[in-house]
Short mmCIF file of C-alpha atoms and ligand atoms in Angstrom, two decimals:
data_model
loop_
_atom_site.label_atom_id
_atom_site.label_comp_id
_atom_site.label_asym_id
_atom_site.label_seq_id
_atom_site.Cartn_x
_atom_site.Cartn_y
_atom_site.Cartn_z
CA MET A 1 12.25 16.41 4.58
CA ILE A 2 14.37 15.42 7.56
CA LYS A 3 17.31 17.79 8.10
CA ASN A 4 19.76 15.24 9.46
CA ASP A 5 19.14 12.12 7.37
CA LEU A 6 22.49 10.39 8.07
CA PHE A 7 20.70 7.46 9.74
CA LEU A 8 18.33 6.92 6.79
CA ARG A 9 21.22 7.22 4.33
CA ALA A 10 23.22 4.60 6.22
CA LEU A 11 20.17 2.30 6.10
CA LYS A 12 20.17 2.71 2.30
CA GLY A 13 23.89 1.94 2.19
CA GLU A 14 24.83 5.39 0.86
CA THR A 15 28.32 6.87 1.28
CA VAL A 16 28.53 9.21 4.29
CA ASN A 17 31.17 11.49 5.89
CA ARG A 18 30.69 9.75 9.22
CA PRO A 19 28.36 7.00 10.43
CA PRO A 20 25.18 7.94 12.34
CA VAL A 21 24.90 7.16 16.07
CA TRP A 22 22.14 6.33 18.55
CA MET A 23 22.01 4.08 21.63
CA MET A 24 19.60 1.27 22.40
CA ARG A 25 17.51 2.23 25.45
CA GLN A 26 18.78 5.80 25.13
CA ALA A 27 15.63 7.16 26.77
CA GLY A 28 16.11 5.73 30.21
CA ARG A 29 17.33 5.47 33.72
CA TYR A 30 20.85 6.90 33.32
CA LEU A 31 19.24 10.33 32.68
CA PRO A 32 18.26 12.47 35.71
CA GLU A 33 15.49 14.13 33.69
CA PHE A 34 14.03 10.65 33.02
CA MET A 35 14.24 9.74 36.73
CA ALA A 36 12.35 12.94 37.60
CA ILE A 37 9.41 11.82 35.43
CA LYS A 38 9.71 8.22 36.68
CA GLU A 39 9.27 9.43 40.27
CA LYS A 40 5.89 10.91 39.45
CA TYR A 41 4.32 8.39 37.04
CA ASP A 42 4.35 4.59 36.91
CA PHE A 43 5.75 2.77 33.90
CA PHE A 44 2.62 2.18 31.82
CA THR A 45 1.31 5.68 32.57
CA ARG A 46 4.52 6.98 31.02
CA CYS A 47 3.99 4.74 27.98
CA GLN A 48 0.28 5.55 27.61
CA THR A 49 0.45 9.34 27.99
CA PRO A 50 1.60 10.84 24.67
CA GLU A 51 2.87 14.02 26.35
CA LEU A 52 5.09 11.99 28.73
CA ALA A 53 6.23 9.39 26.18
CA SER A 54 7.19 12.09 23.65
CA GLU A 55 8.98 14.16 26.29
CA ILE A 56 11.01 11.13 27.45
CA THR A 57 11.83 10.26 23.82
CA VAL A 58 13.40 13.66 23.13
CA GLN A 59 15.27 13.98 26.46
CA PRO A 60 18.43 12.18 25.30
CA ILE A 61 18.34 14.06 21.97
CA ARG A 62 18.34 17.44 23.71
CA ARG A 63 21.23 16.39 25.92
CA TYR A 64 23.47 14.60 23.40
CA GLY A 65 22.19 15.17 19.86
CA MET A 66 21.96 11.60 18.58
CA ASP A 67 21.23 11.09 14.87
CA ALA A 68 17.97 9.20 15.54
CA ALA A 69 15.34 9.10 18.28
CA ILE A 70 13.63 5.89 19.44
CA LEU A 71 10.12 6.13 20.78
CA PHE A 72 9.80 5.61 24.52
CA SER A 73 7.54 2.57 24.95
CA ASP A 74 8.08 -1.11 25.66
CA ILE A 75 7.95 -4.39 23.75
CA LEU A 76 5.39 -5.68 26.29
CA VAL A 77 2.60 -3.33 25.15
CA ILE A 78 1.92 -6.04 22.53
CA PRO A 79 0.97 -8.89 24.92
CA GLN A 80 -0.96 -6.33 26.97
CA ALA A 81 -3.03 -5.44 23.89
CA MET A 82 -3.53 -9.20 23.28
CA ASN A 83 -5.44 -9.65 26.53
CA ILE A 84 -2.47 -10.83 28.60
CA GLU A 85 -1.98 -8.99 31.87
CA VAL A 86 1.45 -7.35 32.13
CA GLN A 87 2.71 -5.50 35.19
CA MET A 88 5.99 -3.61 35.55
CA LYS A 89 7.10 -4.15 39.14
CA PRO A 90 9.55 -1.60 40.55
CA ASN A 91 13.00 -3.15 41.16
CA PHE A 92 11.82 -6.43 39.61
CA GLY A 93 10.87 -5.81 35.98
CA PRO A 94 8.07 -7.31 33.91
CA TYR A 95 5.61 -9.61 35.71
CA LEU A 96 2.79 -11.51 33.96
CA PRO A 97 0.58 -13.05 36.67
CA ASN A 98 -1.20 -15.49 34.32
CA PRO A 99 1.54 -16.99 32.14
CA ILE A 100 0.58 -19.03 29.08
CA ARG A 101 1.16 -22.75 29.60
CA SER A 102 -1.40 -24.61 27.43
CA GLN A 103 -3.29 -24.58 24.13
CA LYS A 104 -6.33 -23.34 26.05
CA ASP A 105 -4.33 -20.36 27.29
CA VAL A 106 -3.24 -19.67 23.71
CA ASP A 107 -6.88 -19.84 22.55
CA ASN A 108 -7.71 -17.04 24.98
CA VAL A 109 -5.08 -14.76 23.44
CA VAL A 110 -6.70 -12.14 21.24
CA VAL A 111 -5.36 -10.71 17.98
CA PRO A 112 -6.57 -7.18 18.68
CA ASP A 113 -7.55 -4.28 16.49
CA VAL A 114 -4.26 -2.46 16.95
CA THR A 115 -5.72 0.84 15.76
CA VAL A 116 -7.92 0.81 18.88
CA GLU A 117 -5.87 -0.98 21.56
CA LEU A 118 -2.59 0.75 20.79
CA ASP A 119 -3.89 4.14 19.72
CA TYR A 120 -1.92 5.80 22.53
CA VAL A 121 1.32 4.69 20.82
CA TYR A 122 0.43 6.42 17.55
CA GLN A 123 -0.58 9.55 19.47
CA ALA A 124 2.84 9.44 21.18
CA ILE A 125 4.51 9.14 17.78
CA LYS A 126 2.62 12.18 16.47
CA ALA A 127 3.52 14.22 19.56
CA THR A 128 7.17 13.15 19.23
CA LYS A 129 7.31 14.08 15.54
CA GLU A 130 6.14 17.56 16.44
CA LYS A 131 8.84 17.92 19.08
CA LEU A 132 11.52 16.60 16.74
CA ASN A 133 10.49 19.22 14.15
CA ASN A 134 11.99 17.21 11.26
CA GLU A 135 15.49 17.48 12.74
CA ILE A 136 16.17 13.69 12.93
CA PRO A 137 14.31 10.45 12.11
CA LEU A 138 12.19 8.55 14.61
CA ILE A 139 12.59 4.79 15.12
CA GLY A 140 9.63 2.60 16.11
CA PHE A 141 10.15 -0.89 17.48
CA ALA A 142 8.65 -4.18 18.53
CA GLY A 143 9.95 -7.29 20.22
CA SER A 144 10.41 -10.38 18.07
CA PRO A 145 7.59 -12.92 18.43
CA TRP A 146 10.00 -15.32 20.16
CA THR A 147 11.14 -12.69 22.69
CA ILE A 148 7.51 -11.78 23.43
CA LEU A 149 6.67 -15.49 23.86
CA CYS A 150 9.53 -15.73 26.38
CA TYR A 151 7.78 -13.24 28.68
CA CYS A 152 4.26 -14.56 28.00
CA VAL A 153 5.21 -18.12 29.00
CA GLN A 154 7.96 -17.54 31.58
CA GLY A 155 5.88 -14.80 33.24
CA GLN A 156 8.95 -12.70 34.09
CA GLY A 157 12.56 -12.11 33.09
CA SER A 158 14.89 -15.11 33.35
CA LYS A 159 18.52 -16.14 32.91
CA ASN A 160 17.61 -19.01 30.57
CA PHE A 161 13.85 -18.80 29.84
CA ASP A 162 13.61 -22.51 30.62
CA LYS A 163 9.81 -22.56 30.93
CA ALA A 164 9.41 -20.78 27.59
CA LYS A 165 11.71 -23.31 25.90
CA GLU A 166 10.01 -26.24 27.64
CA PHE A 167 6.64 -25.01 26.31
CA CYS A 168 7.99 -24.83 22.74
CA PHE A 169 9.63 -28.26 22.90
CA THR A 170 6.74 -30.09 24.57
CA ASN A 171 3.81 -28.27 22.95
CA PRO A 172 5.12 -27.03 19.58
CA VAL A 173 1.66 -26.74 18.01
CA ALA A 174 0.43 -24.38 20.73
CA ALA A 175 3.75 -22.51 20.65
CA HIS A 176 3.50 -21.92 16.89
CA ASN A 177 -0.13 -20.85 17.31
CA LEU A 178 0.96 -18.25 19.83
CA LEU A 179 3.96 -17.12 17.76
CA GLN A 180 1.69 -16.61 14.74
CA LYS A 181 -0.82 -14.57 16.76
CA ILE A 182 2.01 -12.37 18.05
CA THR A 183 3.43 -12.04 14.52
CA ASP A 184 0.08 -10.96 13.03
CA THR A 185 -0.41 -8.40 15.78
CA THR A 186 3.16 -7.10 15.44
CA ILE A 187 2.89 -6.65 11.67
CA ALA A 188 -0.33 -4.62 11.98
CA TYR A 189 1.19 -2.63 14.86
CA LEU A 190 4.42 -1.75 13.04
CA LYS A 191 2.53 -0.73 9.90
CA GLU A 192 0.43 1.66 12.00
CA LYS A 193 3.55 3.02 13.67
CA VAL A 194 5.01 3.85 10.26
CA LYS A 195 1.72 5.46 9.21
CA ALA A 196 1.83 7.58 12.37
CA GLY A 197 5.30 8.86 11.48
CA CYS A 198 8.08 6.39 12.33
CA ASN A 199 10.83 6.53 9.69
CA ALA A 200 12.27 3.07 10.41
CA VAL A 201 11.50 0.15 12.71
CA GLN A 202 13.69 -2.17 14.75
CA VAL A 203 12.75 -5.69 15.81
CA PHE A 204 14.40 -6.60 19.14
CA ASP A 205 15.10 -10.31 19.44
CA SER A 206 16.67 -9.89 22.85
CA TRP A 207 16.44 -13.57 23.78
CA GLY A 208 17.08 -15.17 20.36
CA GLY A 209 20.52 -16.22 21.60
CA MET A 210 18.85 -18.61 24.08
CA LEU A 211 18.02 -20.94 21.17
CA SER A 212 20.28 -23.34 19.26
CA PRO A 213 20.82 -22.42 15.59
CA VAL A 214 18.26 -25.04 14.47
CA ASP A 215 15.64 -24.05 17.07
CA TYR A 216 16.28 -20.40 16.24
CA GLN A 217 15.09 -20.98 12.68
CA GLU A 218 11.95 -22.76 13.87
CA PHE A 219 10.87 -20.63 16.82
CA SER A 220 12.26 -17.19 16.04
CA TRP A 221 13.68 -16.39 12.65
CA GLN A 222 10.77 -17.54 10.42
CA TYR A 223 8.48 -15.11 12.26
CA ILE A 224 10.91 -12.19 12.03
CA GLN A 225 11.17 -12.96 8.31
CA GLN A 226 7.36 -12.62 8.02
CA ILE A 227 7.60 -9.20 9.67
CA ILE A 228 10.38 -8.07 7.32
CA ASP A 229 8.42 -9.28 4.28
CA ALA A 230 5.25 -7.52 5.43
CA LEU A 231 7.02 -4.20 6.15
CA LYS A 232 8.71 -4.12 2.73
CA GLY A 233 7.56 -0.94 1.04
CA ASP A 234 6.51 0.66 4.35
CA ALA A 235 9.83 1.46 6.05
CA PRO A 236 13.38 0.15 6.54
CA VAL A 237 13.60 -2.69 9.08
CA ILE A 238 16.54 -3.29 11.43
CA ALA A 239 16.73 -6.82 12.86
CA PHE A 240 18.64 -7.11 16.13
CA GLY A 241 19.17 -10.56 17.59
CA LYS A 242 21.19 -10.59 20.77
CA GLY A 243 23.56 -13.55 20.77
CA CYS A 244 22.40 -14.50 17.26
CA TRP A 245 25.69 -14.16 15.35
CA PHE A 246 25.11 -17.73 14.05
CA ALA A 247 22.05 -16.51 12.11
CA LEU A 248 23.69 -13.44 10.50
CA GLY A 249 24.10 -15.28 7.17
CA ASP A 250 20.36 -15.91 6.83
CA MET A 251 19.52 -12.48 8.18
CA ALA A 252 21.65 -10.87 5.46
CA LYS A 253 19.45 -12.48 2.80
CA SER A 254 16.18 -11.48 4.45
CA GLY A 255 15.51 -8.08 2.91
CA ALA A 256 16.16 -6.27 6.21
CA SER A 257 17.85 -2.87 5.72
CA ALA A 258 20.27 -3.40 8.58
CA LEU A 259 21.30 -6.00 11.16
CA GLY A 260 22.16 -5.40 14.80
CA VAL A 261 25.28 -7.05 16.19
CA ASP A 262 26.25 -7.52 19.84
CA TRP A 263 29.76 -7.18 21.27
CA THR A 264 30.54 -10.90 21.29
CA CYS A 265 30.86 -10.85 17.49
CA SER A 266 33.80 -8.91 16.02
CA ALA A 267 33.23 -6.40 13.22
CA GLN A 268 35.36 -8.51 10.93
CA ASN A 269 33.36 -11.66 11.67
CA ALA A 270 30.03 -9.83 11.29
CA ARG A 271 31.09 -8.47 7.89
CA TYR A 272 32.31 -11.93 6.86
CA LEU A 273 29.12 -13.71 7.95
CA THR A 274 26.85 -11.17 6.23
CA GLY A 275 28.79 -11.07 2.96
CA GLY A 276 30.02 -7.49 3.40
CA ASN A 277 27.12 -5.76 1.67
CA ILE A 278 24.45 -5.02 4.28
CA THR A 279 24.38 -2.16 6.82
CA LEU A 280 25.40 -3.32 10.31
CA GLN A 281 24.56 -1.68 13.62
CA GLY A 282 26.37 -2.03 16.95
CA ASN A 283 28.28 -3.27 18.84
CA PHE A 284 29.96 -1.47 21.77
CA ASP A 285 29.85 -3.47 25.00
CA PRO A 286 27.42 -1.39 27.15
CA THR A 287 29.60 -2.11 30.20
CA ARG A 288 32.56 -0.49 28.38
CA LEU A 289 30.84 2.86 28.98
CA PHE A 290 32.30 2.59 32.49
CA SER A 291 35.80 3.08 31.00
CA PRO A 292 37.27 6.61 31.21
CA PRO A 293 35.89 8.96 28.49
CA ALA A 294 39.23 9.22 26.68
CA GLU A 295 39.36 5.44 26.41
CA ILE A 296 35.73 5.27 25.23
CA LYS A 297 36.57 7.70 22.40
CA LYS A 298 39.57 5.64 21.31
CA MET A 299 37.54 2.44 21.32
CA VAL A 300 34.69 4.04 19.34
CA HIS A 301 37.13 5.28 16.68
CA GLN A 302 38.65 1.80 16.45
CA MET A 303 35.14 0.32 16.15
CA ILE A 304 34.31 2.63 13.23
CA THR A 305 37.59 1.71 11.55
CA ASP A 306 36.81 -1.99 12.05
CA PHE A 307 33.24 -1.83 10.67
CA GLY A 308 34.08 0.86 8.09
CA LYS A 309 32.34 4.27 8.04
CA ASP A 310 29.84 3.24 5.33
CA LYS A 311 26.96 0.78 5.72
CA TYR A 312 27.39 1.21 9.44
CA ILE A 313 25.33 2.64 12.32
CA VAL A 314 27.20 3.21 15.58
CA ASN A 315 25.34 1.79 18.58
CA LEU A 316 25.83 -0.26 21.69
CA GLY A 317 25.60 -4.06 21.49
CA HIS A 318 22.56 -3.94 23.83
CA GLY A 319 20.74 -1.34 25.95
CA ILE A 320 22.59 1.31 27.98
CA LEU A 321 22.87 0.46 31.68
CA PRO A 322 21.18 2.61 34.35
CA ASN A 323 24.33 3.66 36.21
CA ILE A 324 26.44 4.96 33.32
CA PRO A 325 27.91 8.42 34.10
CA LEU A 326 26.43 11.18 31.92
CA ASP A 327 29.79 12.36 30.58
CA HIS A 328 30.63 8.80 29.50
CA ALA A 329 27.47 8.59 27.37
CA LYS A 330 28.43 11.98 25.95
CA ALA A 331 31.94 10.74 25.10
CA PHE A 332 30.40 7.86 23.12
CA ILE A 333 28.21 10.16 21.00
CA ASP A 334 30.87 12.88 20.63
CA ALA A 335 33.48 10.35 19.51
CA VAL A 336 31.34 9.54 16.46
CA LYS A 337 30.71 13.19 15.62
CA GLU A 338 34.45 13.90 15.90
CA TYR A 339 35.36 10.95 13.69
CA ASN A 340 37.55 12.06 10.83
CA PRO A 341 38.67 9.25 8.55
O1 LIG B 401 15.42 2.77 23.68
C1 LIG B 401 14.65 3.45 24.38
O2 LIG B 401 15.06 4.29 25.19
C2 LIG B 401 13.18 3.27 24.23
C3 LIG B 401 12.60 2.60 25.35
C4 LIG B 401 12.58 1.11 25.54
C5 LIG B 401 12.16 0.57 26.77
N1 LIG B 401 12.06 -0.79 26.61
C6 LIG B 401 11.82 1.34 27.98
C7 LIG B 401 11.90 0.69 29.29
C8 LIG B 401 12.83 0.04 24.65
C9 LIG B 401 13.37 0.06 23.24
C10 LIG B 401 12.48 -1.15 25.36
C11 LIG B 401 12.52 -2.49 24.75
C12 LIG B 401 12.51 -3.66 25.63
N2 LIG B 401 11.76 -3.87 26.74
C13 LIG B 401 13.23 -4.83 25.37
C14 LIG B 401 14.11 -5.06 24.16
C15 LIG B 401 15.41 -4.39 24.28
C16 LIG B 401 16.35 -5.03 25.25
O3 LIG B 401 16.80 -4.31 26.14
O4 LIG B 401 16.62 -6.22 25.11
C17 LIG B 401 12.96 -5.74 26.39
C18 LIG B 401 13.54 -7.13 26.56
C19 LIG B 401 12.01 -5.13 27.25
C20 LIG B 401 11.34 -5.73 28.45
C21 LIG B 401 11.60 -4.94 29.66
N3 LIG B 401 11.07 -3.70 29.93
C22 LIG B 401 12.38 -5.32 30.77
C23 LIG B 401 13.17 -6.61 30.87
C24 LIG B 401 12.31 -4.27 31.70
C25 LIG B 401 12.86 -4.25 33.10
C26 LIG B 401 14.32 -4.25 33.14
C27 LIG B 401 14.87 -2.96 32.68
O5 LIG B 401 15.63 -2.94 31.73
O6 LIG B 401 14.57 -1.97 33.35
C28 LIG B 401 11.52 -3.25 31.13
C29 LIG B 401 11.18 -1.94 31.73
C30 LIG B 401 11.63 -0.76 30.97
N4 LIG B 401 11.40 -0.52 29.64
C31 LIG B 401 12.30 0.37 31.52
C32 LIG B 401 12.46 1.29 30.47
C33 LIG B 401 13.08 2.65 30.54
C34 LIG B 401 12.75 0.53 32.99
C35 LIG B 401 11.62 0.56 33.97
C36 LIG B 401 11.04 1.93 34.22
O7 LIG B 401 11.38 2.92 33.57
O8 LIG B 401 10.18 2.02 35.13
#
């Protein structure tokens, strides 16, 4: 039994005294203790060493006491396991030297045995569960197939992922082939993560908002729906699509336990679009953490009032930025714990 199960209760839609809180990318570069480990070990060493990954995962929990931990890892371990070279270049971000641009490239992509290729992730989960000592739940995650395709085809981060979109629109058969391979791998991977101890999973569709509503259905949402269907009975699924407010109506009917919302969609609009019955997660503008702590607290209380304390998980609308002052992150978490309706 998990001692603080607020997060899991919110996912079930139960009535709570206050909503649970965690932050996307909470294990990261705004923490000095994270930077100390980053100085000594490169990115994928940190991901692949269970002792390091589990330590980084619990760092923000020790400091701030969030209601859920999220495993330190990356969405790009999936293409890596599929025989696509992925590098993490310092001060640049992800770099894939052999981007996928043809059906032949797609044919060379492997659907791996995830129990072998990604064993280090499950070992990290087990090590993290020991450190968490049943205090709070652990979230596992994966990128959406579309967001993974973006990196596989573009070869790096991008403002508009134009090459990824060009590939989909000029070679849709190859694109769907690739999306299905990523989907199959992701489903097997998330099931193993739950087996290893994750209490819930989140699918990050970070670049879903690059697509028009019609293209979103074709190239992103149908694959996320497959993941949600396959995980039914294993663990609650949170679907987060950045910039995807237009799809919230379909998402609400998907069987997901909760939906992530970014800060460009108001609480009222998100509740309206989703029919008012599903748990929502979000949506504080990450840049707003630069505001003075007293202002952050006021805004968080207003946000809880706007979403309502039930069927709600307090979070940012995207990942925390590297240069956020420590006491500002603390104000965000404390504001939720101090909330008194
Ligand atoms: O939430 C957590 O703290 C868990 C850790 C986590 C990381 N990546 C660690 C990381 C999570 C949940 C991710 C997911 C991820 N990775 C996403 C989806 C979420 C989102 O932010 O949209 C995406 C798009 C990626 C791909 C990725 N990884 C990029 C674009 C970058 C470079 C830019 C950046 O944000 O730094 C990474 C590297 C990365 N992943 C870092 C961390 C802490 C920073 C690099 C480092 O530590 O050396």
